[in-house]
Amino acid sequence: MNYALYLGRRLALGSGGRKASPGVKVATAAIALSVAVMVASIAIVLGFKREITDKVIGFTSHIVMTVSAGEDDNLITLTPTLKKLLDSQECIKDYSLQISIPAILKTPNDFKGIFLKTLEDKATREFLKSNLISGQIPDYSQDSTRLDVVLSRMAASQMGLKQDDKVDCYFINDDVKVRRIKVAGIFDSHFDAYDDLMVYGSRGLSEAFTGLKPNQGSSILITTTDFNKLDDETVYLQETLDEALAEGILYKKYYLENAHIQGASYFLWLSMLDTNVIVVLTLMMIVGCVTLISGMLTIILDKKRFIGLIKALGASNGKVRQVFIYLALRVAILGMAIGNALILAGLLIQDKYHIFKLDASSYYIDFVPVEIDWAAFGILNAGVLVIVYLTLIFPSRIISKISPSETMRSE
């Protein structure tokens, strides 16, 4: 029986350098294509999630802390008590005060309403730097009263401004205050809803408009240690602040809003992409399995005489089925290897050179983003292999219907 099994394997797998049959080639190509599409789908969706999440965080933060609407004074004062409370939280990586005020930019021919924000925290600076298309990000650490700002390409285009141009900035409260500011840099994030309004300047400029003290602001931007736990950490921090208020440690009620809330529409769009990926994975798995089953049946029919021979030599139906399942798995593994190699090479090239472009007005990004997640790809390939193996069990049962005597007689 061992000799029969060995002979079956040699015959089934095609010894002697025989070329693969057309059915095997088609099955290999189908598996390669299916795996390539599945890997690409996962990489692109992960890339979209990374890019969109980075943009939402860049314009807001992980968590934005403001004074509750029920308070008379909506300013946050970073008192020693509040600072000590924030410093004691292990889930907080960094935080900074921000001033955000409505203002008006005015040229001789046009004007535009904007929000003037202080540019102090490292995360926002790095975000603007990564989206900078002209000029530079001013360094306010040496002079916090500088009057140069960073604004978006959209705002600059609407106002007819370019790098190094000067424009009047008005702040209207009890009286009208004006400063002539300079365009130091222009960024383009493709987030039109934010780009249209946000202008970033020094804290000294905002203090000159509002009269706020160095330890005062309109909000505190909080960066957490783990964005994946953002919702849980937001709830925990909110409870901590509420408890401190109830115990008399704090004298104002604070409200926390995280990036998932502030960018809810964008994250909803990303969740729809998850559904699309599931559909693509299902369809590609079906295509690959159906083609592989067809290829296996073709191989079995092509080797019908050999099956009869090794069964006549004593091989059981189960052993013969193992041979052809092994053969089909080898075809599947070859296809998976080819598909993975080709698509990963393409993804690495796309990640570096951004060859394939997108319409930024529709996708918020001007290129197809990809993220190489080796763990996700490994799980995907393992899952494909398991499903393929389970799928091959049923068609292999046709071997039990092949009679050695009939195959010999037919020959």
GROMACS .gro file of C-alpha atoms in nm:
model
  411
    1MET     CA    1   0.000   0.000   0.000
    2ASN     CA    2   0.290   0.239   0.069
    3TYR     CA    3   0.426   0.172  -0.279
    4ALA     CA    4   0.083   0.238  -0.429
    5LEU     CA    5   0.059   0.567  -0.243
    6TYR     CA    6   0.410   0.666  -0.356
    7LEU     CA    7   0.328   0.574  -0.715
    8GLY     CA    8   0.005   0.771  -0.694
    9ARG     CA    9   0.185   1.079  -0.580
   10ARG     CA   10   0.444   1.053  -0.855
   11LEU     CA   11   0.180   1.001  -1.120
   12ALA     CA   12  -0.061   1.262  -0.989
   13LEU     CA   13   0.203   1.530  -0.942
   14GLY     CA   14   0.346   1.466  -1.284
   15SER     CA   15   0.702   1.332  -1.262
   16GLY     CA   16   0.949   1.356  -1.541
   17GLY     CA   17   0.914   1.732  -1.602
   18ARG     CA   18   0.563   1.720  -1.750
   19LYS     CA   19   0.407   2.060  -1.802
   20ALA     CA   20   0.109   2.155  -1.590
   21SER     CA   21  -0.229   2.106  -1.751
   22PRO     CA   22  -0.437   2.410  -1.859
   23GLY     CA   23  -0.672   2.347  -1.567
   24VAL     CA   24  -0.384   2.370  -1.319
   25LYS     CA   25  -0.256   2.690  -1.482
   26VAL     CA   26  -0.599   2.851  -1.466
   27ALA     CA   27  -0.644   2.749  -1.103
   28THR     CA   28  -0.301   2.887  -1.012
   29ALA     CA   29  -0.372   3.217  -1.190
   30ALA     CA   30  -0.715   3.247  -1.024
   31ILE     CA   31  -0.574   3.192  -0.676
   32ALA     CA   32  -0.292   3.439  -0.744
   33LEU     CA   33  -0.538   3.702  -0.868
   34SER     CA   34  -0.781   3.645  -0.582
   35VAL     CA   35  -0.512   3.671  -0.313
   36ALA     CA   36  -0.362   3.978  -0.481
   37VAL     CA   37  -0.699   4.155  -0.485
   38MET     CA   38  -0.769   4.063  -0.122
   39VAL     CA   39  -0.427   4.181   0.000
   40ALA     CA   40  -0.459   4.503  -0.200
   41SER     CA   41  -0.808   4.567  -0.059
   42ILE     CA   42  -0.688   4.532   0.299
   43ALA     CA   43  -0.377   4.745   0.238
   44ILE     CA   44  -0.573   5.026   0.071
   45VAL     CA   45  -0.844   5.039   0.337
   46LEU     CA   46  -0.581   5.043   0.613
   47GLY     CA   47  -0.406   5.319   0.421
   48PHE     CA   48  -0.725   5.523   0.398
   49LYS     CA   49  -0.789   5.477   0.770
   50ARG     CA   50  -0.438   5.593   0.856
   51GLU     CA   51  -0.450   5.900   0.631
   52ILE     CA   52  -0.801   6.013   0.727
   53THR     CA   53  -0.738   5.954   1.097
   54ASP     CA   54  -0.413   6.153   1.080
   55LYS     CA   55  -0.593   6.444   0.913
   56VAL     CA   56  -0.879   6.451   1.165
   57ILE     CA   57  -0.632   6.436   1.454
   58GLY     CA   58  -0.414   6.699   1.289
   59PHE     CA   59  -0.693   6.955   1.287
   60THR     CA   60  -0.830   6.864   1.631
   61SER     CA   61  -0.639   6.624   1.856
   62HIS     CA   62  -0.702   6.287   2.017
   63ILE     CA   63  -0.917   6.466   2.277
   64VAL     CA   64  -1.026   6.830   2.298
   65MET     CA   65  -1.102   6.958   2.648
   66THR     CA   66  -1.332   7.258   2.679
   67VAL     CA   67  -1.537   7.426   2.950
   68SER     CA   68  -1.895   7.297   2.970
   69ALA     CA   69  -2.154   7.521   2.801
   70GLY     CA   70  -2.329   7.571   3.135
   71GLU     CA   71  -2.040   7.772   3.279
   72ASP     CA   72  -2.046   8.152   3.271
   73ASP     CA   73  -1.681   8.177   3.168
   74ASN     CA   74  -1.586   7.952   2.876
   75LEU     CA   75  -1.211   8.003   2.917
   76ILE     CA   76  -0.981   7.731   3.046
   77THR     CA   77  -0.720   7.837   3.299
   78LEU     CA   78  -0.440   7.585   3.336
   79THR     CA   79  -0.411   7.617   3.713
   80PRO     CA   80  -0.150   7.420   3.910
   81THR     CA   81  -0.431   7.194   4.034
   82LEU     CA   82  -0.558   7.116   3.685
   83LYS     CA   83  -0.204   7.071   3.556
   84LYS     CA   84  -0.125   6.827   3.837
   85LEU     CA   85  -0.442   6.630   3.762
   86LEU     CA   86  -0.358   6.601   3.391
   87ASP     CA   87   0.007   6.514   3.462
   88SER     CA   88  -0.102   6.227   3.687
   89GLN     CA   89  -0.299   6.049   3.412
   90GLU     CA   90  -0.098   5.764   3.258
   91CYS     CA   91  -0.314   5.762   2.945
   92ILE     CA   92  -0.215   6.122   2.858
   93LYS     CA   93   0.101   6.146   2.649
   94ASP     CA   94   0.099   6.523   2.597
   95TYR     CA   95  -0.131   6.823   2.622
   96SER     CA   96  -0.123   7.194   2.541
   97LEU     CA   97  -0.340   7.503   2.570
   98GLN     CA   98  -0.494   7.637   2.253
   99ILE     CA   99  -0.662   7.966   2.170
  100SER     CA  100  -0.915   7.953   1.885
  101ILE     CA  101  -1.086   8.280   1.796
  102PRO     CA  102  -1.299   8.399   1.502
  103ALA     CA  103  -1.130   8.665   1.291
  104ILE     CA  104  -1.149   8.827   0.950
  105LEU     CA  105  -0.880   8.846   0.683
  106LYS     CA  106  -0.913   9.152   0.460
  107THR     CA  107  -0.735   9.258   0.143
  108PRO     CA  108  -0.814   9.570  -0.064
  109ASN     CA  109  -1.041   9.356  -0.282
  110ASP     CA  110  -1.182   9.082  -0.061
  111PHE     CA  111  -1.239   8.956   0.294
  112LYS     CA  112  -1.284   8.616   0.456
  113GLY     CA  113  -1.395   8.482   0.794
  114ILE     CA  114  -1.152   8.240   0.956
  115PHE     CA  115  -1.062   8.080   1.288
  116LEU     CA  116  -0.722   8.190   1.414
  117LYS     CA  117  -0.558   7.913   1.617
  118THR     CA  118  -0.241   7.907   1.817
  119LEU     CA  119   0.031   7.679   1.683
  120GLU     CA  120   0.206   7.542   1.989
  121ASP     CA  121   0.161   7.166   2.019
  122LYS     CA  122   0.409   6.938   1.842
  123ALA     CA  123   0.143   6.719   1.680
  124THR     CA  124  -0.018   7.009   1.494
  125ARG     CA  125   0.319   7.141   1.381
  126GLU     CA  126   0.418   6.801   1.243
  127PHE     CA  127   0.081   6.765   1.071
  128LEU     CA  128   0.106   7.105   0.900
  129LYS     CA  129   0.466   7.036   0.802
  130SER     CA  130   0.363   6.710   0.633
  131ASN     CA  131   0.100   6.897   0.429
  132LEU     CA  132   0.306   7.210   0.355
  133ILE     CA  133   0.324   7.306  -0.013
  134SER     CA  134   0.495   7.645   0.016
  135GLY     CA  135   0.703   7.837   0.271
  136GLN     CA  136   0.775   7.712   0.619
  137ILE     CA  137   0.623   7.661   0.964
  138PRO     CA  138   0.729   7.956   1.182
  139ASP     CA  139   0.924   7.886   1.500
  140TYR     CA  140   0.745   8.077   1.773
  141SER     CA  141   0.964   7.939   2.052
  142GLN     CA  142   1.210   8.229   2.019
  143ASP     CA  143   0.947   8.501   1.969
  144SER     CA  144   0.586   8.426   2.066
  145THR     CA  145   0.468   8.764   1.933
  146ARG     CA  146   0.556   8.703   1.569
  147LEU     CA  147   0.289   8.808   1.321
  148ASP     CA  148   0.351   8.544   1.053
  149VAL     CA  149   0.089   8.272   1.002
  150VAL     CA  150   0.021   7.952   0.813
  151LEU     CA  151  -0.296   7.921   0.608
  152SER     CA  152  -0.439   7.678   0.355
  153ARG     CA  153  -0.403   7.677  -0.022
  154MET     CA  154  -0.780   7.719  -0.047
  155ALA     CA  155  -0.785   8.031   0.171
  156ALA     CA  156  -0.481   8.175  -0.005
  157SER     CA  157  -0.642   8.120  -0.344
  158GLN     CA  158  -0.969   8.279  -0.237
  159MET     CA  159  -0.788   8.587  -0.104
  160GLY     CA  160  -0.533   8.607  -0.384
  161LEU     CA  161  -0.244   8.556  -0.141
  162LYS     CA  162   0.089   8.383  -0.178
  163GLN     CA  163   0.393   8.321   0.037
  164ASP     CA  164   0.539   8.632   0.202
  165ASP     CA  165   0.230   8.843   0.123
  166LYS     CA  166   0.084   9.057   0.402
  167VAL     CA  167  -0.284   9.086   0.491
  168ASP     CA  168  -0.487   9.264   0.760
  169CYS     CA  169  -0.643   9.044   1.029
  170TYR     CA  170  -0.939   9.187   1.224
  171PHE     CA  171  -1.080   9.066   1.555
  172ILE     CA  172  -1.415   9.212   1.659
  173ASN     CA  173  -1.527   9.192   2.022
  174ASP     CA  174  -1.617   9.497   2.233
  175ASP     CA  175  -1.395   9.692   1.999
  176VAL     CA  176  -1.214   9.630   1.670
  177LYS     CA  177  -0.850   9.522   1.677
  178VAL     CA  178  -0.637   9.477   1.367
  179ARG     CA  179  -0.289   9.339   1.297
  180ARG     CA  180  -0.105   9.314   0.967
  181ILE     CA  181   0.011   8.954   0.940
  182LYS     CA  182   0.248   8.781   0.698
  183VAL     CA  183   0.189   8.454   0.513
  184ALA     CA  184   0.484   8.238   0.618
  185GLY     CA  185   0.356   7.907   0.484
  186ILE     CA  186   0.073   7.751   0.283
  187PHE     CA  187  -0.058   7.398   0.344
  188ASP     CA  188  -0.305   7.175   0.162
  189SER     CA  189  -0.463   6.884   0.352
  190HIS     CA  190  -0.749   6.832   0.100
  191PHE     CA  191  -0.990   6.853   0.395
  192ASP     CA  192  -1.186   7.143   0.250
  193ALA     CA  193  -1.416   7.182   0.552
  194TYR     CA  194  -1.111   7.253   0.769
  195ASP     CA  195  -0.883   7.411   0.509
  196ASP     CA  196  -1.143   7.676   0.434
  197LEU     CA  197  -1.139   7.813   0.790
  198MET     CA  198  -0.820   7.733   0.978
  199VAL     CA  199  -0.530   7.978   1.008
  200TYR     CA  200  -0.245   7.913   1.251
  201GLY     CA  201  -0.037   8.179   1.422
  202SER     CA  202   0.161   8.262   1.734
  203ARG     CA  203   0.013   8.269   2.081
  204GLY     CA  204   0.124   8.631   2.116
  205LEU     CA  205  -0.095   8.729   1.819
  206SER     CA  206  -0.403   8.567   1.977
  207GLU     CA  207  -0.324   8.717   2.318
  208ALA     CA  208  -0.299   9.063   2.159
  209PHE     CA  209  -0.651   9.018   2.021
  210THR     CA  210  -0.811   8.862   2.328
  211GLY     CA  211  -0.607   8.987   2.623
  212LEU     CA  212  -0.573   8.634   2.762
  213LYS     CA  213  -0.298   8.542   3.004
  214PRO     CA  214  -0.027   8.283   2.918
  215ASN     CA  215  -0.204   8.014   3.123
  216GLN     CA  216  -0.545   8.073   2.961
  217GLY     CA  217  -0.702   7.935   2.646
  218SER     CA  218  -1.021   7.824   2.479
  219SER     CA  219  -0.936   7.452   2.493
  220ILE     CA  220  -0.673   7.197   2.588
  221LEU     CA  221  -0.551   6.957   2.320
  222ILE     CA  222  -0.476   6.613   2.466
  223THR     CA  223  -0.272   6.340   2.297
  224THR     CA  224  -0.328   5.993   2.444
  225THR     CA  225  -0.081   5.708   2.463
  226ASP     CA  226  -0.296   5.468   2.259
  227PHE     CA  227  -0.538   5.594   1.994
  228ASN     CA  228  -0.694   5.247   1.965
  229LYS     CA  229  -0.828   5.288   2.320
  230LEU     CA  230  -0.947   5.644   2.259
  231ASP     CA  231  -1.314   5.596   2.348
  232ASP     CA  232  -1.239   5.413   2.673
  233GLU     CA  233  -0.976   5.668   2.776
  234THR     CA  234  -1.213   5.955   2.696
  235VAL     CA  235  -1.477   5.807   2.925
  236TYR     CA  236  -1.218   5.747   3.198
  237LEU     CA  237  -1.082   6.103   3.180
  238GLN     CA  238  -1.433   6.250   3.179
  239GLU     CA  239  -1.519   6.053   3.493
  240THR     CA  240  -1.193   6.164   3.656
  241LEU     CA  241  -1.271   6.531   3.586
  242ASP     CA  242  -1.629   6.494   3.712
  243GLU     CA  243  -1.509   6.329   4.032
  244ALA     CA  244  -1.256   6.609   4.087
  245LEU     CA  245  -1.535   6.865   4.045
  246ALA     CA  246  -1.761   6.682   4.290
  247GLU     CA  247  -1.479   6.666   4.547
  248GLY     CA  248  -1.408   7.039   4.513
  249ILE     CA  249  -1.065   6.991   4.354
  250LEU     CA  250  -1.177   7.168   4.035
  251TYR     CA  251  -1.413   7.464   4.020
  252LYS     CA  252  -1.536   7.428   3.660
  253LYS     CA  253  -1.708   7.146   3.472
  254TYR     CA  254  -1.509   7.036   3.172
  255TYR     CA  255  -1.630   6.856   2.863
  256LEU     CA  256  -1.423   6.612   2.657
  257GLU     CA  257  -1.477   6.542   2.288
  258ASN     CA  258  -1.252   6.298   2.105
  259ALA     CA  259  -1.156   6.267   1.739
  260HIS     CA  260  -1.419   5.997   1.677
  261ILE     CA  261  -1.690   6.250   1.765
  262GLN     CA  262  -1.539   6.554   1.597
  263GLY     CA  263  -1.467   6.359   1.279
  264ALA     CA  264  -1.775   6.137   1.295
  265SER     CA  265  -1.868   6.181   0.928
  266TYR     CA  266  -1.520   6.076   0.814
  267PHE     CA  267  -1.508   5.771   1.039
  268LEU     CA  268  -1.856   5.672   0.921
  269TRP     CA  269  -1.724   5.682   0.565
  270LEU     CA  270  -1.432   5.461   0.670
  271SER     CA  271  -1.672   5.210   0.827
  272MET     CA  272  -1.850   5.185   0.492
  273LEU     CA  273  -1.517   5.094   0.334
  274ASP     CA  274  -1.493   4.802   0.579
  275THR     CA  275  -1.820   4.667   0.438
  276ASN     CA  276  -1.687   4.698   0.084
  277VAL     CA  277  -1.374   4.507   0.179
  278ILE     CA  278  -1.578   4.224   0.327
  279VAL     CA  279  -1.774   4.198   0.002
  280VAL     CA  280  -1.453   4.196  -0.204
  281LEU     CA  281  -1.290   3.930   0.017
  282THR     CA  282  -1.598   3.710  -0.006
  283LEU     CA  283  -1.625   3.739  -0.384
  284MET     CA  284  -1.253   3.677  -0.440
  285MET     CA  285  -1.261   3.376  -0.208
  286ILE     CA  286  -1.554   3.232  -0.400
  287VAL     CA  287  -1.383   3.289  -0.734
  288GLY     CA  288  -1.060   3.131  -0.615
  289CYS     CA  289  -1.227   2.829  -0.457
  290VAL     CA  290  -1.458   2.762  -0.753
  291THR     CA  291  -1.167   2.780  -0.996
  292LEU     CA  292  -0.954   2.557  -0.776
  293ILE     CA  293  -1.235   2.301  -0.749
  294SER     CA  294  -1.271   2.303  -1.128
  295GLY     CA  295  -0.897   2.254  -1.162
  296MET     CA  296  -0.902   1.967  -0.914
  297LEU     CA  297  -1.186   1.793  -1.095
  298THR     CA  298  -0.997   1.837  -1.423
  299ILE     CA  299  -0.688   1.680  -1.268
  300ILE     CA  300  -0.890   1.388  -1.128
  301LEU     CA  301  -1.053   1.317  -1.463
  302ASP     CA  302  -0.718   1.351  -1.639
  303LYS     CA  303  -0.563   1.103  -1.395
  304LYS     CA  304  -0.859   0.864  -1.395
  305ARG     CA  305  -0.653   0.570  -1.523
  306PHE     CA  306  -0.378   0.635  -1.267
  307ILE     CA  307  -0.636   0.646  -0.988
  308GLY     CA  308  -0.768   0.308  -1.097
  309LEU     CA  309  -0.414   0.170  -1.111
  310ILE     CA  310  -0.306   0.271  -0.760
  311LYS     CA  311  -0.640   0.163  -0.617
  312ALA     CA  312  -0.582  -0.176  -0.784
  313LEU     CA  313  -0.241  -0.185  -0.616
  314GLY     CA  314  -0.411  -0.149  -0.277
  315ALA     CA  315  -0.443   0.224  -0.209
  316SER     CA  316  -0.763   0.315  -0.024
  317ASN     CA  317  -1.003   0.588  -0.134
  318GLY     CA  318  -0.895   0.801   0.160
  319LYS     CA  319  -0.527   0.776   0.072
  320VAL     CA  320  -0.593   0.861  -0.292
  321ARG     CA  321  -0.806   1.159  -0.188
  322GLN     CA  322  -0.517   1.280   0.028
  323VAL     CA  323  -0.289   1.270  -0.275
  324PHE     CA  324  -0.515   1.490  -0.484
  325ILE     CA  325  -0.599   1.727  -0.198
  326TYR     CA  326  -0.225   1.763  -0.148
  327LEU     CA  327  -0.183   1.832  -0.518
  328ALA     CA  328  -0.457   2.096  -0.515
  329LEU     CA  329  -0.310   2.256  -0.202
  330ARG     CA  330   0.027   2.275  -0.374
  331VAL     CA  331  -0.138   2.457  -0.663
  332ALA     CA  332  -0.312   2.690  -0.418
  333ILE     CA  333   0.011   2.764  -0.227
  334LEU     CA  334   0.193   2.835  -0.553
  335GLY     CA  335  -0.085   3.073  -0.658
  336MET     CA  336  -0.083   3.243  -0.317
  337ALA     CA  337   0.296   3.286  -0.333
  338ILE     CA  338   0.277   3.442  -0.678
  339GLY     CA  339  -0.014   3.667  -0.583
  340ASN     CA  340   0.153   3.785  -0.261
  341ALA     CA  341   0.488   3.852  -0.427
  342LEU     CA  342   0.341   4.056  -0.712
  343ILE     CA  343   0.095   4.262  -0.509
  344LEU     CA  344   0.336   4.334  -0.223
  345ALA     CA  345   0.594   4.461  -0.471
  346GLY     CA  346   0.326   4.683  -0.624
  347LEU     CA  347   0.210   4.809  -0.284
  348LEU     CA  348   0.563   4.897  -0.174
  349ILE     CA  349   0.615   5.093  -0.497
  350GLN     CA  350   0.283   5.274  -0.454
  351ASP     CA  351   0.360   5.355  -0.091
  352LYS     CA  352   0.690   5.517  -0.190
  353TYR     CA  353   0.611   5.687  -0.522
  354HIS     CA  354   0.229   5.740  -0.513
  355ILE     CA  355   0.193   5.634  -0.876
  356PHE     CA  356  -0.185   5.590  -0.872
  357LYS     CA  357  -0.367   5.918  -0.810
  358LEU     CA  358  -0.713   6.001  -0.675
  359ASP     CA  359  -0.952   6.292  -0.700
  360ALA     CA  360  -0.885   6.471  -0.371
  361SER     CA  361  -1.223   6.647  -0.380
  362SER     CA  362  -1.396   6.308  -0.352
  363TYR     CA  363  -1.149   6.102  -0.146
  364TYR     CA  364  -0.975   6.373   0.068
  365ILE     CA  365  -0.643   6.233  -0.056
  366ASP     CA  366  -0.473   6.287  -0.393
  367PHE     CA  367  -0.316   5.939  -0.414
  368VAL     CA  368  -0.409   5.579  -0.335
  369PRO     CA  369  -0.281   5.523   0.021
  370VAL     CA  370  -0.155   5.182   0.130
  371GLU     CA  371  -0.037   5.041   0.460
  372ILE     CA  372   0.165   4.721   0.483
  373ASP     CA  373   0.034   4.527   0.782
  374TRP     CA  374   0.224   4.199   0.790
  375ALA     CA  375   0.011   4.055   1.070
  376ALA     CA  376  -0.311   4.119   0.876
  377PHE     CA  377  -0.162   3.970   0.559
  378GLY     CA  378  -0.044   3.662   0.750
  379ILE     CA  379  -0.391   3.607   0.900
  380LEU     CA  380  -0.549   3.654   0.556
  381ASN     CA  381  -0.322   3.397   0.392
  382ALA     CA  382  -0.370   3.147   0.674
  383GLY     CA  383  -0.746   3.189   0.647
  384VAL     CA  384  -0.737   3.143   0.269
  385LEU     CA  385  -0.535   2.823   0.305
  386VAL     CA  386  -0.776   2.678   0.564
  387ILE     CA  387  -1.084   2.764   0.357
  388VAL     CA  388  -0.923   2.619   0.043
  389TYR     CA  389  -0.843   2.295   0.226
  390LEU     CA  390  -1.197   2.261   0.358
  391THR     CA  391  -1.338   2.341   0.015
  392LEU     CA  392  -1.133   2.066  -0.153
  393ILE     CA  393  -1.260   1.790   0.073
  394PHE     CA  394  -1.600   1.759  -0.096
  395PRO     CA  395  -1.493   1.739  -0.465
  396SER     CA  396  -1.223   1.486  -0.374
  397ARG     CA  397  -1.501   1.241  -0.287
  398ILE     CA  398  -1.551   1.176  -0.657
  399ILE     CA  399  -1.242   0.955  -0.635
  400SER     CA  400  -1.439   0.696  -0.438
  401LYS     CA  401  -1.670   0.653  -0.739
  402ILE     CA  402  -1.386   0.555  -0.971
  403SER     CA  403  -1.371   0.176  -1.012
  404PRO     CA  404  -1.030   0.015  -1.088
  405SER     CA  405  -1.190  -0.256  -1.301
  406GLU     CA  406  -1.384  -0.009  -1.514
  407THR     CA  407  -1.083   0.216  -1.575
  408MET     CA  408  -0.868  -0.083  -1.673
  409ARG     CA  409  -1.143  -0.218  -1.900
  410SER     CA  410  -1.187   0.121  -2.067
  411GLU     CA  411  -0.818   0.130  -2.147
   0.00000   0.00000   0.00000
